[in-house]
Amino acid sequence: MQLDPVAVECLGSLAQLKLNPRYFQNKYVSFAAVDKFGRSWPINQTLAAQCGYTILQDVWGNLEFRASLVSCYAQMVGDEQFSLMFQILAATSPEMHDAIELVVPVKCSYGPWQPREIICEENYMEVSVRRNVPPIPDGYLQDQPEDWAAAFPEAKAGAPSVWQIVFHMDTQKKAMEVEQAHAVGYGVNTTDSRIVLRASYNSTEAQKMEVRSIPFSAVRSTTFYKQRWMLLMVDTAVACPIDGVTYMDKTITWTIPKSMSPLLVGVSNVKELRVEMGIGLSKLPAREIAARGYLLASDKDAITLQLPIGALGGTYKSHVVAGQLATSYKISPFIEHLWEDDQRGVTKHTILKEISTPPQPAPIIIKDTDSYLHHAGTNIPLQLFNVSVGPFLPDVELVSVRVDGSGPWSLPEAEEQGCKVVGNRHPNGSVDFILQIPFDTPGVKKQYVSGPVRNYTLNVTFGFSVSPHKDPFEVPVTLVVLVEDAVLPQATGSCDGEALYLVIRRGNVDQDWLPFVEDTPLNRVTAHQLGYTFHDNGTHLALRVPRDAAHVAYEEVHSSGIVVTFQLQLKDPVTQVEMMDFSVSCSFSSKNLIDCFPNGTMVIFALKLVGIPDLVPSNLVLRDRRCKPSSVVEEGATFVFSVNTCGTTRTFESTTMTYENEVLYVPPGQAAPVYRLKCGCQYMIGDALLLQYSPVEAPSPSILPGVGQLALALKLARDHSYGDFYQDAEYPVTRYLREPLHFQVELLHSQDPQLELFLEDCWATASSDRNSSPQWLIVTDSCENAEDSHQTVFHRVPPGSVPFSTHMKRFEVRMFTFMVDGQALRGQAVVLIPPVIYTGTSHLEQLFLEEEAMLKPLATEILDC
């Protein structure tokens, strides 16, 4: 069906022209009135208000033109048939050079007219009053006055055969001829039976007033004609409300007061005849008013019309406010009010109103519908974002898409980038825009969540424009989809006799995860510093970690070996949150934790275990809790002790002898140990070590003699604490018979921990001559003299009390006297001690010193007991 460019409709005393947007959308349009001679009169704002024309634009930019049937240049027959002619120009540029002309004739019928009819249009006020006088000659346009009594002096003094108008203001009157009124913007003309006055709301003589707090614009005027013996005076007062619209609770309320004083001068009785309403100049019956939810009420003071926002008959319009989308609701109601008074008869008051609600933020709903899309005929989900944005009014257009900083792309460009945009129009005219973007689009961020789930995120910005002025706004959208496609890294571990091995095969979620050992990030540099071997080719991460390297944790120690564990964490590079951890555990031989020496010395290294995090290695003890570690490191403590000390127990079996002890850790404040490491040394009973000496095939170790001296000191302590010694000036020292003497022999000036001092033979003589007689053995072959009734007692040198306890020997001898022929000798006793020095490199190597250590002569007095 072919639609006309312009639709013409006659509605009461108005004619309406609607321009088809198919022909006039995005065009520059101008209107002109054509008179009976074919001349065109361009219609601007001033001429429109003066002649009775109104140009409107609806929410979609469509144009509507209204004209009063008694407008300028209208041709009338009997005030019942009206002919108007208009010229419409449409062009693509504001200069109108390429304008297309369209001439639209309008023919309407209207009647019967009421004695007074008032129209309140958007841009002008018009009053038409019945008259029976000669018409105004051609070439004059006309206007209006009010109080007859006040205008009468001007009417009598006026020139004959001339139309004049008297305007009534609060403090003065102003009279002017029709030609003068036309020059200042008023419209005045006559028909066969009526006089018409038209004025804008802001005319110079218009008065602003309020009725029930609602503002009005009123022109109080009296129009008269004087001819010889006849004087015709017509009340051409007009008043129209300016506002009266309020918005509350989704409802528009329009209130029109009835007591407009300029229209009721001298009136004592008013009878209401009818109140009707309509939308867009089309009257609505009472049933339709109720069906649409409208409420029309009239009382003695006012007419009230309530319209639900969004109700049928109105339209929504989009706006851009501070860069954000907003909408307003627009509706064009009119009220037609008929009343009859005792002065002017029936008045028909028609008030047209264009109502637009203030723009309100428009809710934009974003729907993610990815889970509903699958490949055709399968249950395989499409790997793409599928988001719906809307709804939008038809005046909103999607013009661009920007994906994570790329773009903006026009819609064709977005299609080239793999994005698909689809518009989904609803029955009410609104539209949603659906955007589909593949998961592999550049800018899509993939983040691991948990289990097999990854979080796909993409920032998209939609660019829109609002017609007709192409006002832009943007809608940023963050697309988030959970997808079960995560492939986690997997690890394999192994061990050999020296190291632990960990190989991690990366998945699709850990490309950015960083390897850590505890709080240390692991890379080639740090791995080298820790003694690790590190390889990472992007798909596999391989580590070799020596068993004794840092961050290798000792889990437990048992007879079959030491269980050690190495743990590697993968952490998020930004938050440092641990994402996954891997560990490899291995069992290594425990032989390195204990050494059993042929001389009865046990060396134990006690490891700190991860199960006891507060263990302090220096607080470890043996069964005899006085036995402390010889040395301490972070990983544990070393004990060196003899099998006949520190609570060591001995058990015999048929061919073996076993010495056992325990390393214990007792937390402060507790009695029971939380750490217990059993250790033992086993020796063969009667076992002999057979050696075959062959100088040619296996020459025995030899020691090259060196030239030098070792300094020794022999001291006598005051008591068994060995804390204080006699000085040179105090010798000889007097002691009673059987009173103990405490000797200390010390190797001086040596820092070699491998040397140990032994006392081979010690004896006492009566003089300083080592070969003199008599003599008595105190120590023989490093042991007590078995023939002595009061045997020598050896005292242990506590570890830690001196720098090297092996460089010192302490022993105790009871005071005695020599007997010769049954007689006790009085005088001095001299103690002679030839020391022997053993090195720690071999149990077979001995260094014998030909020096002697001597005490100062000790005076010995024999007392009878």
GROMACS .gro file of C-alpha atoms in nm, residues 179-558:
model
  380
  179GLU     CA    1  -0.253   4.776   1.154
  180GLN     CA    2  -0.054   4.876   1.461
  181ALA     CA    3  -0.156   4.559   1.647
  182HIS     CA    4  -0.046   4.350   1.351
  183ALA     CA    5   0.291   4.524   1.350
  184VAL     CA    6   0.360   4.421   1.713
  185GLY     CA    7   0.265   4.054   1.652
  186TYR     CA    8  -0.108   4.031   1.711
  187GLY     CA    9  -0.337   3.862   1.466
  188VAL     CA   10  -0.677   4.027   1.405
  189ASN     CA   11  -0.918   3.939   1.128
  190THR     CA   12  -1.286   3.892   1.061
  191THR     CA   13  -1.501   3.637   0.884
  192ASP     CA   14  -1.855   3.667   0.761
  193SER     CA   15  -1.989   3.637   1.114
  194ARG     CA   16  -1.695   3.642   1.352
  195ILE     CA   17  -1.403   3.846   1.473
  196VAL     CA   18  -1.078   3.670   1.560
  197LEU     CA   19  -0.792   3.786   1.783
  198ARG     CA   20  -0.473   3.589   1.820
  199ALA     CA   21  -0.175   3.656   2.050
  200SER     CA   22   0.139   3.481   2.170
  201TYR     CA   23   0.181   3.388   2.535
  202ASN     CA   24   0.455   3.651   2.568
  203SER     CA   25   0.283   3.943   2.399
  204THR     CA   26   0.372   4.285   2.532
  205GLU     CA   27   0.019   4.345   2.659
  206ALA     CA   28  -0.022   3.990   2.797
  207GLN     CA   29  -0.057   3.964   3.172
  208LYS     CA   30   0.073   3.677   3.389
  209MET     CA   31  -0.158   3.573   3.669
  210GLU     CA   32  -0.217   3.275   3.892
  211VAL     CA   33  -0.539   3.092   3.964
  212ARG     CA   34  -0.512   2.833   4.242
  213SER     CA   35  -0.130   2.857   4.213
  214ILE     CA   36  -0.144   2.771   3.842
  215PRO     CA   37   0.007   3.033   3.609
  216PHE     CA   38  -0.199   3.180   3.325
  217SER     CA   39  -0.134   3.417   3.039
  218ALA     CA   40  -0.421   3.654   2.956
  219VAL     CA   41  -0.484   3.934   2.710
  220ARG     CA   42  -0.773   4.157   2.817
  221SER     CA   43  -0.896   4.350   2.512
  222THR     CA   44  -1.201   4.513   2.356
  223THR     CA   45  -1.227   4.534   1.979
  224PHE     CA   46  -1.464   4.797   1.832
  225TYR     CA   47  -1.580   4.936   1.500
  226LYS     CA   48  -1.731   5.287   1.463
  227GLN     CA   49  -1.929   5.396   1.154
  228ARG     CA   50  -2.125   5.722   1.164
  229TRP     CA   51  -2.420   5.652   1.387
  230MET     CA   52  -2.313   5.295   1.482
  231LEU     CA   53  -2.054   5.179   1.746
  232LEU     CA   54  -1.981   4.803   1.767
  233MET     CA   55  -1.781   4.680   2.068
  234VAL     CA   56  -1.671   4.315   2.107
  235ASP     CA   57  -1.511   4.158   2.416
  236THR     CA   58  -1.209   3.973   2.274
  237ALA     CA   59  -1.045   3.874   2.603
  238VAL     CA   60  -0.849   3.545   2.597
  239ALA     CA   61  -0.678   3.344   2.876
  240CYS     CA   62  -0.486   3.016   2.869
  241PRO     CA   63  -0.305   2.814   3.136
  242ILE     CA   64   0.073   2.796   3.104
  243ASP     CA   65   0.130   2.500   3.333
  244GLY     CA   66  -0.074   2.305   3.587
  245VAL     CA   67   0.103   1.970   3.528
  246THR     CA   68   0.251   1.768   3.815
  247TYR     CA   69   0.418   1.423   3.828
  248MET     CA   70   0.379   1.182   4.117
  249ASP     CA   71   0.380   0.804   4.164
  250LYS     CA   72   0.388   0.717   3.795
  251THR     CA   73   0.096   0.952   3.732
  252ILE     CA   74   0.063   1.278   3.540
  253THR     CA   75  -0.193   1.520   3.684
  254TRP     CA   76  -0.312   1.816   3.476
  255THR     CA   77  -0.524   2.073   3.660
  256ILE     CA   78  -0.717   2.356   3.484
  257PRO     CA   79  -0.890   2.610   3.713
  258LYS     CA   80  -1.229   2.733   3.602
  259SER     CA   81  -1.240   3.078   3.755
  260MET     CA   82  -1.032   3.266   3.498
  261SER     CA   83  -1.137   3.623   3.568
  262PRO     CA   84  -1.055   3.779   3.226
  263LEU     CA   85  -1.313   3.547   3.070
  264LEU     CA   86  -1.582   3.610   3.331
  265VAL     CA   87  -1.594   3.990   3.366
  266GLY     CA   88  -1.939   4.095   3.484
  267VAL     CA   89  -2.065   3.736   3.500
  268SER     CA   90  -2.287   3.638   3.794
  269ASN     CA   91  -2.409   3.298   3.683
  270VAL     CA   92  -2.216   3.016   3.505
  271LYS     CA   93  -2.360   2.687   3.391
  272GLU     CA   94  -2.127   2.404   3.291
  273LEU     CA   95  -2.247   2.226   2.979
  274ARG     CA   96  -1.978   1.969   2.896
  275VAL     CA   97  -1.620   1.862   2.971
  276GLU     CA   98  -1.454   1.632   2.722
  277MET     CA   99  -1.099   1.519   2.650
  278GLY     CA  100  -0.899   1.359   2.377
  279ILE     CA  101  -0.550   1.267   2.264
  280GLY     CA  102  -0.389   1.424   1.961
  281LEU     CA  103  -0.710   1.622   1.872
  282SER     CA  104  -0.917   1.300   1.867
  283LYS     CA  105  -1.193   1.298   2.128
  284LEU     CA  106  -1.230   0.987   2.341
  285PRO     CA  107  -1.559   0.846   2.467
  286ALA     CA  108  -1.599   0.777   2.838
  287ARG     CA  109  -1.555   0.400   2.788
  288GLU     CA  110  -1.220   0.445   2.611
  289ILE     CA  111  -1.104   0.693   2.877
  290ALA     CA  112  -1.167   0.435   3.146
  291ALA     CA  113  -1.011   0.153   2.943
  292ARG     CA  114  -0.685   0.346   2.910
  293GLY     CA  115  -0.671   0.418   3.281
  294TYR     CA  116  -0.729   0.791   3.240
  295LEU     CA  117  -0.931   0.979   3.500
  296LEU     CA  118  -1.123   1.297   3.400
  297ALA     CA  119  -1.292   1.488   3.683
  298SER     CA  120  -1.465   1.825   3.706
  299ASP     CA  121  -1.589   2.018   4.008
  300LYS     CA  122  -1.687   2.380   4.067
  301ASP     CA  123  -1.326   2.491   4.094
  302ALA     CA  124  -1.123   2.297   3.840
  303ILE     CA  125  -1.097   2.028   3.577
  304THR     CA  126  -0.849   1.750   3.661
  305LEU     CA  127  -0.707   1.494   3.422
  306GLN     CA  128  -0.491   1.206   3.551
  307LEU     CA  129  -0.283   1.004   3.305
  308PRO     CA  130  -0.075   0.698   3.403
  309ILE     CA  131   0.282   0.735   3.279
  310GLY     CA  132   0.322   0.486   2.998
  311ALA     CA  133  -0.049   0.463   2.922
  312LEU     CA  134  -0.183   0.410   2.570
  313GLY     CA  135  -0.189   0.730   2.366
  314GLY     CA  136   0.155   0.849   2.470
  315THR     CA  137   0.504   0.762   2.356
  316TYR     CA  138   0.845   0.730   2.517
  317LYS     CA  139   1.147   0.925   2.403
  318SER     CA  140   1.514   0.853   2.465
  319HIS     CA  141   1.757   1.121   2.583
  320VAL     CA  142   2.124   1.139   2.672
  321VAL     CA  143   2.179   1.309   3.006
  322ALA     CA  144   2.537   1.346   3.129
  323GLY     CA  145   2.642   1.064   2.899
  324GLN     CA  146   2.377   0.826   3.034
  325LEU     CA  147   2.060   0.699   2.870
  326ALA     CA  148   1.734   0.842   3.002
  327THR     CA  149   1.374   0.829   2.884
  328SER     CA  150   1.075   1.059   2.904
  329TYR     CA  151   0.708   0.995   2.838
  330LYS     CA  152   0.521   1.232   2.608
  331ILE     CA  153   0.148   1.262   2.557
  332SER     CA  154  -0.067   1.526   2.385
  333PRO     CA  155  -0.405   1.556   2.560
  334PHE     CA  156  -0.661   1.830   2.513
  335ILE     CA  157  -0.958   1.945   2.719
  336GLU     CA  158  -1.275   2.089   2.566
  337HIS     CA  159  -1.480   2.281   2.819
  338LEU     CA  160  -1.827   2.427   2.735
  339TRP     CA  161  -2.005   2.663   2.971
  340GLU     CA  162  -2.278   2.922   2.947
  341ASP     CA  163  -2.287   3.250   3.139
  342ASP     CA  164  -2.541   3.528   3.169
  343GLN     CA  165  -2.327   3.780   2.980
  344ARG     CA  166  -2.170   3.612   2.676
  345GLY     CA  167  -2.373   3.301   2.624
  346VAL     CA  168  -2.188   2.976   2.543
  347THR     CA  169  -1.808   2.961   2.551
  348LYS     CA  170  -1.612   2.673   2.409
  349HIS     CA  171  -1.265   2.662   2.568
  350THR     CA  172  -1.025   2.415   2.402
  351ILE     CA  173  -0.685   2.370   2.570
  352LEU     CA  174  -0.413   2.166   2.398
  353LYS     CA  175  -0.116   2.049   2.599
  354GLU     CA  176   0.212   1.879   2.504
  355ILE     CA  177   0.318   1.697   2.823
  356SER     CA  178   0.667   1.547   2.861
  357THR     CA  179   0.786   1.393   3.186
  358PRO     CA  180   1.135   1.483   3.310
  359PRO     CA  181   1.396   1.239   3.176
  360GLN     CA  182   1.453   0.949   3.410
  361PRO     CA  183   1.747   0.702   3.402
  362ALA     CA  184   1.657   0.415   3.174
  363PRO     CA  185   1.725   0.067   3.310
  364ILE     CA  186   1.942  -0.139   3.076
  365ILE     CA  187   1.920  -0.514   3.127
  366ILE     CA  188   2.220  -0.726   3.036
  367LYS     CA  189   2.151  -1.095   2.989
  368ASP     CA  190   2.415  -1.361   2.937
  369THR     CA  191   2.260  -1.650   2.744
  370ASP     CA  192   2.573  -1.848   2.655
  371SER     CA  193   2.456  -2.171   2.819
  372TYR     CA  194   2.166  -2.205   2.578
  373LEU     CA  195   2.367  -2.201   2.256
  374HIS     CA  196   2.490  -2.525   2.101
  375HIS     CA  197   2.615  -2.643   1.766
  376ALA     CA  198   2.325  -2.737   1.539
  377GLY     CA  199   2.200  -3.087   1.609
  378THR     CA  200   2.444  -3.148   1.896
  379ASN     CA  201   2.483  -3.087   2.266
  380ILE     CA  202   2.824  -2.931   2.213
  381PRO     CA  203   2.814  -2.573   2.345
  382LEU     CA  204   2.935  -2.294   2.123
  383GLN     CA  205   3.259  -2.143   2.243
  384LEU     CA  206   3.138  -1.784   2.246
  385PHE     CA  207   2.993  -1.507   2.459
  386ASN     CA  208   2.628  -1.441   2.385
  387VAL     CA  209   2.499  -1.127   2.555
  388SER     CA  210   2.175  -0.935   2.517
  389VAL     CA  211   2.161  -0.562   2.597
  390GLY     CA  212   1.837  -0.371   2.617
  391PRO     CA  213   1.557  -0.298   2.583
  392PHE     CA  214   1.591   0.027   2.391
  393LEU     CA  215   1.332   0.248   2.229
  394PRO     CA  216   1.323   0.260   1.849
  395ASP     CA  217   1.504   0.593   1.850
  396VAL     CA  218   1.820   0.424   1.985
  397GLU     CA  219   2.064   0.281   1.734
  398LEU     CA  220   2.369   0.061   1.797
  399VAL     CA  221   2.653   0.215   1.598
  400SER     CA  222   2.980   0.067   1.730
  401VAL     CA  223   3.143  -0.201   1.943
  402ARG     CA  224   3.471  -0.174   2.133
  403VAL     CA  225   3.629  -0.494   2.264
  404ASP     CA  226   3.880  -0.462   2.549
  405GLY     CA  227   4.029  -0.139   2.416
  406SER     CA  228   4.025  -0.243   2.049
  407GLY     CA  229   3.805  -0.030   1.826
  408PRO     CA  230   3.557   0.121   1.827
  409TRP     CA  231   3.442  -0.085   1.530
  410SER     CA  232   3.141  -0.008   1.321
  411LEU     CA  233   2.898  -0.298   1.295
  412PRO     CA  234   3.040  -0.416   0.959
  413GLU     CA  235   3.392  -0.395   1.104
  414ALA     CA  236   3.281  -0.589   1.410
  415GLU     CA  237   3.147  -0.862   1.182
  416GLU     CA  238   3.489  -0.879   1.015
  417GLN     CA  239   3.648  -0.927   1.358
  418GLY     CA  240   3.425  -1.228   1.425
  419CYS     CA  241   3.160  -1.046   1.629
  420LYS     CA  242   2.798  -1.097   1.533
  421VAL     CA  243   2.536  -0.834   1.618
  422VAL     CA  244   2.164  -0.913   1.593
  423GLY     CA  245   1.869  -0.686   1.672
  424ASN     CA  246   1.569  -0.847   1.840
  425ARG     CA  247   1.259  -0.629   1.808
  426HIS     CA  248   0.968  -0.680   2.048
  427PRO     CA  249   0.596  -0.633   1.975
  428ASN     CA  250   0.591  -0.303   2.166
  429GLY     CA  251   0.856  -0.161   1.933
  430SER     CA  252   1.149  -0.184   2.172
  431VAL     CA  253   1.462  -0.366   2.065
  432ASP     CA  254   1.737  -0.573   2.227
  433PHE     CA  255   2.081  -0.600   2.071
  434ILE     CA  256   2.246  -0.943   2.089
  435LEU     CA  257   2.623  -0.964   2.057
  436GLN     CA  258   2.806  -1.293   1.999
  437ILE     CA  259   3.185  -1.297   2.046
  438PRO     CA  260   3.405  -1.610   2.020
  439PHE     CA  261   3.609  -1.711   2.324
  440ASP     CA  262   3.931  -1.685   2.123
  441THR     CA  263   3.879  -1.316   2.046
  442PRO     CA  264   4.188  -1.109   2.143
  443GLY     CA  265   4.135  -0.950   2.482
  444VAL     CA  266   3.945  -1.238   2.642
  445LYS     CA  267   4.092  -1.299   2.988
  446LYS     CA  268   4.091  -1.655   3.119
  447GLN     CA  269   4.126  -1.715   3.490
  448TYR     CA  270   4.129  -2.044   3.676
  449VAL     CA  271   3.854  -2.080   3.937
  450SER     CA  272   3.863  -2.432   4.079
  451GLY     CA  273   3.836  -2.790   3.969
  452PRO     CA  274   3.778  -2.802   3.591
  453VAL     CA  275   3.631  -2.449   3.578
  454ARG     CA  276   3.783  -2.143   3.415
  455ASN     CA  277   3.641  -1.792   3.422
  456TYR     CA  278   3.629  -1.622   3.080
  457THR     CA  279   3.607  -1.242   3.105
  458LEU     CA  280   3.576  -0.979   2.831
  459ASN     CA  281   3.513  -0.605   2.856
  460VAL     CA  282   3.287  -0.479   2.578
  461THR     CA  283   3.163  -0.125   2.524
  462PHE     CA  284   2.854  -0.070   2.311
  463GLY     CA  285   2.828   0.267   2.135
  464PHE     CA  286   2.475   0.400   2.073
  465SER     CA  287   2.316   0.712   1.932
  466VAL     CA  288   1.973   0.864   1.990
  467SER     CA  289   1.772   1.006   1.702
  468PRO     CA  290   1.705   1.257   1.566
  469HIS     CA  291   2.018   1.443   1.677
  470LYS     CA  292   2.251   1.140   1.699
  471ASP     CA  293   2.329   1.207   2.065
  472PRO     CA  294   2.592   0.946   2.165
  473PHE     CA  295   2.617   0.732   2.478
  474GLU     CA  296   2.799   0.415   2.574
  475VAL     CA  297   2.711   0.103   2.771
  476PRO     CA  298   3.013  -0.083   2.914
  477VAL     CA  299   2.951  -0.452   2.973
  478THR     CA  300   3.175  -0.705   3.146
  479LEU     CA  301   3.105  -1.050   3.008
  480VAL     CA  302   3.173  -1.336   3.249
  481VAL     CA  303   3.131  -1.703   3.162
  482LEU     CA  304   3.228  -2.011   3.363
  483VAL     CA  305   3.354  -2.286   3.134
  484GLU     CA  306   3.451  -2.640   3.234
  485ASP     CA  307   3.759  -2.668   3.018
  486ALA     CA  308   4.043  -2.628   3.267
  487VAL     CA  309   4.343  -2.859   3.227
  488LEU     CA  310   4.546  -2.858   3.547
  489PRO     CA  311   4.920  -2.914   3.561
  490GLN     CA  312   5.029  -3.269   3.649
  491ALA     CA  313   5.347  -3.384   3.814
  492THR     CA  314   5.560  -3.697   3.837
  493GLY     CA  315   5.837  -3.754   4.090
  494SER     CA  316   6.132  -3.990   4.131
  495CYS     CA  317   6.450  -4.032   4.330
  496ASP     CA  318   6.799  -4.173   4.307
  497GLY     CA  319   7.060  -4.213   4.572
  498GLU     CA  320   7.154  -3.845   4.570
  499ALA     CA  321   6.854  -3.632   4.470
  500LEU     CA  322   6.481  -3.590   4.426
  501TYR     CA  323   6.332  -3.524   4.082
  502LEU     CA  324   6.006  -3.342   4.003
  503VAL     CA  325   5.865  -3.295   3.652
  504ILE     CA  326   5.550  -3.082   3.603
  505ARG     CA  327   5.358  -3.093   3.277
  506ARG     CA  328   5.175  -2.764   3.240
  507GLY     CA  329   4.803  -2.740   3.158
  508ASN     CA  330   4.604  -2.449   3.012
  509VAL     CA  331   4.549  -2.258   3.335
  510ASP     CA  332   4.898  -2.215   3.475
  511GLN     CA  333   5.087  -2.027   3.203
  512ASP     CA  334   5.136  -1.732   3.439
  513TRP     CA  335   5.167  -1.924   3.766
  514LEU     CA  336   5.507  -1.890   3.925
  515PRO     CA  337   5.695  -2.174   4.099
  516PHE     CA  338   5.786  -2.111   4.464
  517VAL     CA  339   5.966  -2.303   4.735
  518GLU     CA  340   5.810  -2.168   5.051
  519ASP     CA  341   5.840  -1.788   5.003
  520THR     CA  342   6.122  -1.798   4.751
  521PRO     CA  343   6.033  -1.757   4.380
  522LEU     CA  344   6.207  -2.022   4.177
  523ASN     CA  345   6.384  -1.939   3.853
  524ARG     CA  346   6.717  -2.025   3.699
  525VAL     CA  347   6.906  -1.782   3.921
  526THR     CA  348   6.749  -1.875   4.253
  527ALA     CA  349   6.756  -2.245   4.166
  528HIS     CA  350   7.129  -2.224   4.101
  529GLN     CA  351   7.179  -2.044   4.432
  530LEU     CA  352   6.992  -2.323   4.611
  531GLY     CA  353   7.188  -2.594   4.433
  532TYR     CA  354   6.894  -2.711   4.222
  533THR     CA  355   6.894  -2.801   3.854
  534PHE     CA  356   6.612  -2.607   3.682
  535HIS     CA  357   6.464  -2.647   3.331
  536ASP     CA  358   6.147  -2.481   3.199
  537ASN     CA  359   6.056  -2.496   2.828
  538GLY     CA  360   5.702  -2.356   2.864
  539THR     CA  361   5.530  -2.696   2.854
  540HIS     CA  362   5.734  -2.880   3.118
  541LEU     CA  363   5.911  -2.772   3.435
  542ALA     CA  364   6.183  -3.012   3.556
  543LEU     CA  365   6.372  -2.992   3.885
  544ARG     CA  366   6.658  -3.189   4.038
  545VAL     CA  367   6.693  -3.121   4.410
  546PRO     CA  368   6.986  -3.272   4.606
  547ARG     CA  369   6.874  -3.461   4.913
  548ASP     CA  370   7.062  -3.229   5.148
  549ALA     CA  371   6.962  -2.904   4.972
  550ALA     CA  372   6.769  -2.621   5.131
  551HIS     CA  373   6.390  -2.663   5.162
  552VAL     CA  374   6.417  -3.042   5.167
  553ALA     CA  375   6.213  -3.144   5.470
  554TYR     CA  376   6.288  -3.451   5.683
  555GLU     CA  377   5.964  -3.631   5.756
  556GLU     CA  378   6.073  -3.929   5.964
  557VAL     CA  379   6.366  -4.150   6.045
  558HIS     CA  380   6.335  -4.526   6.086
   0.00000   0.00000   0.00000
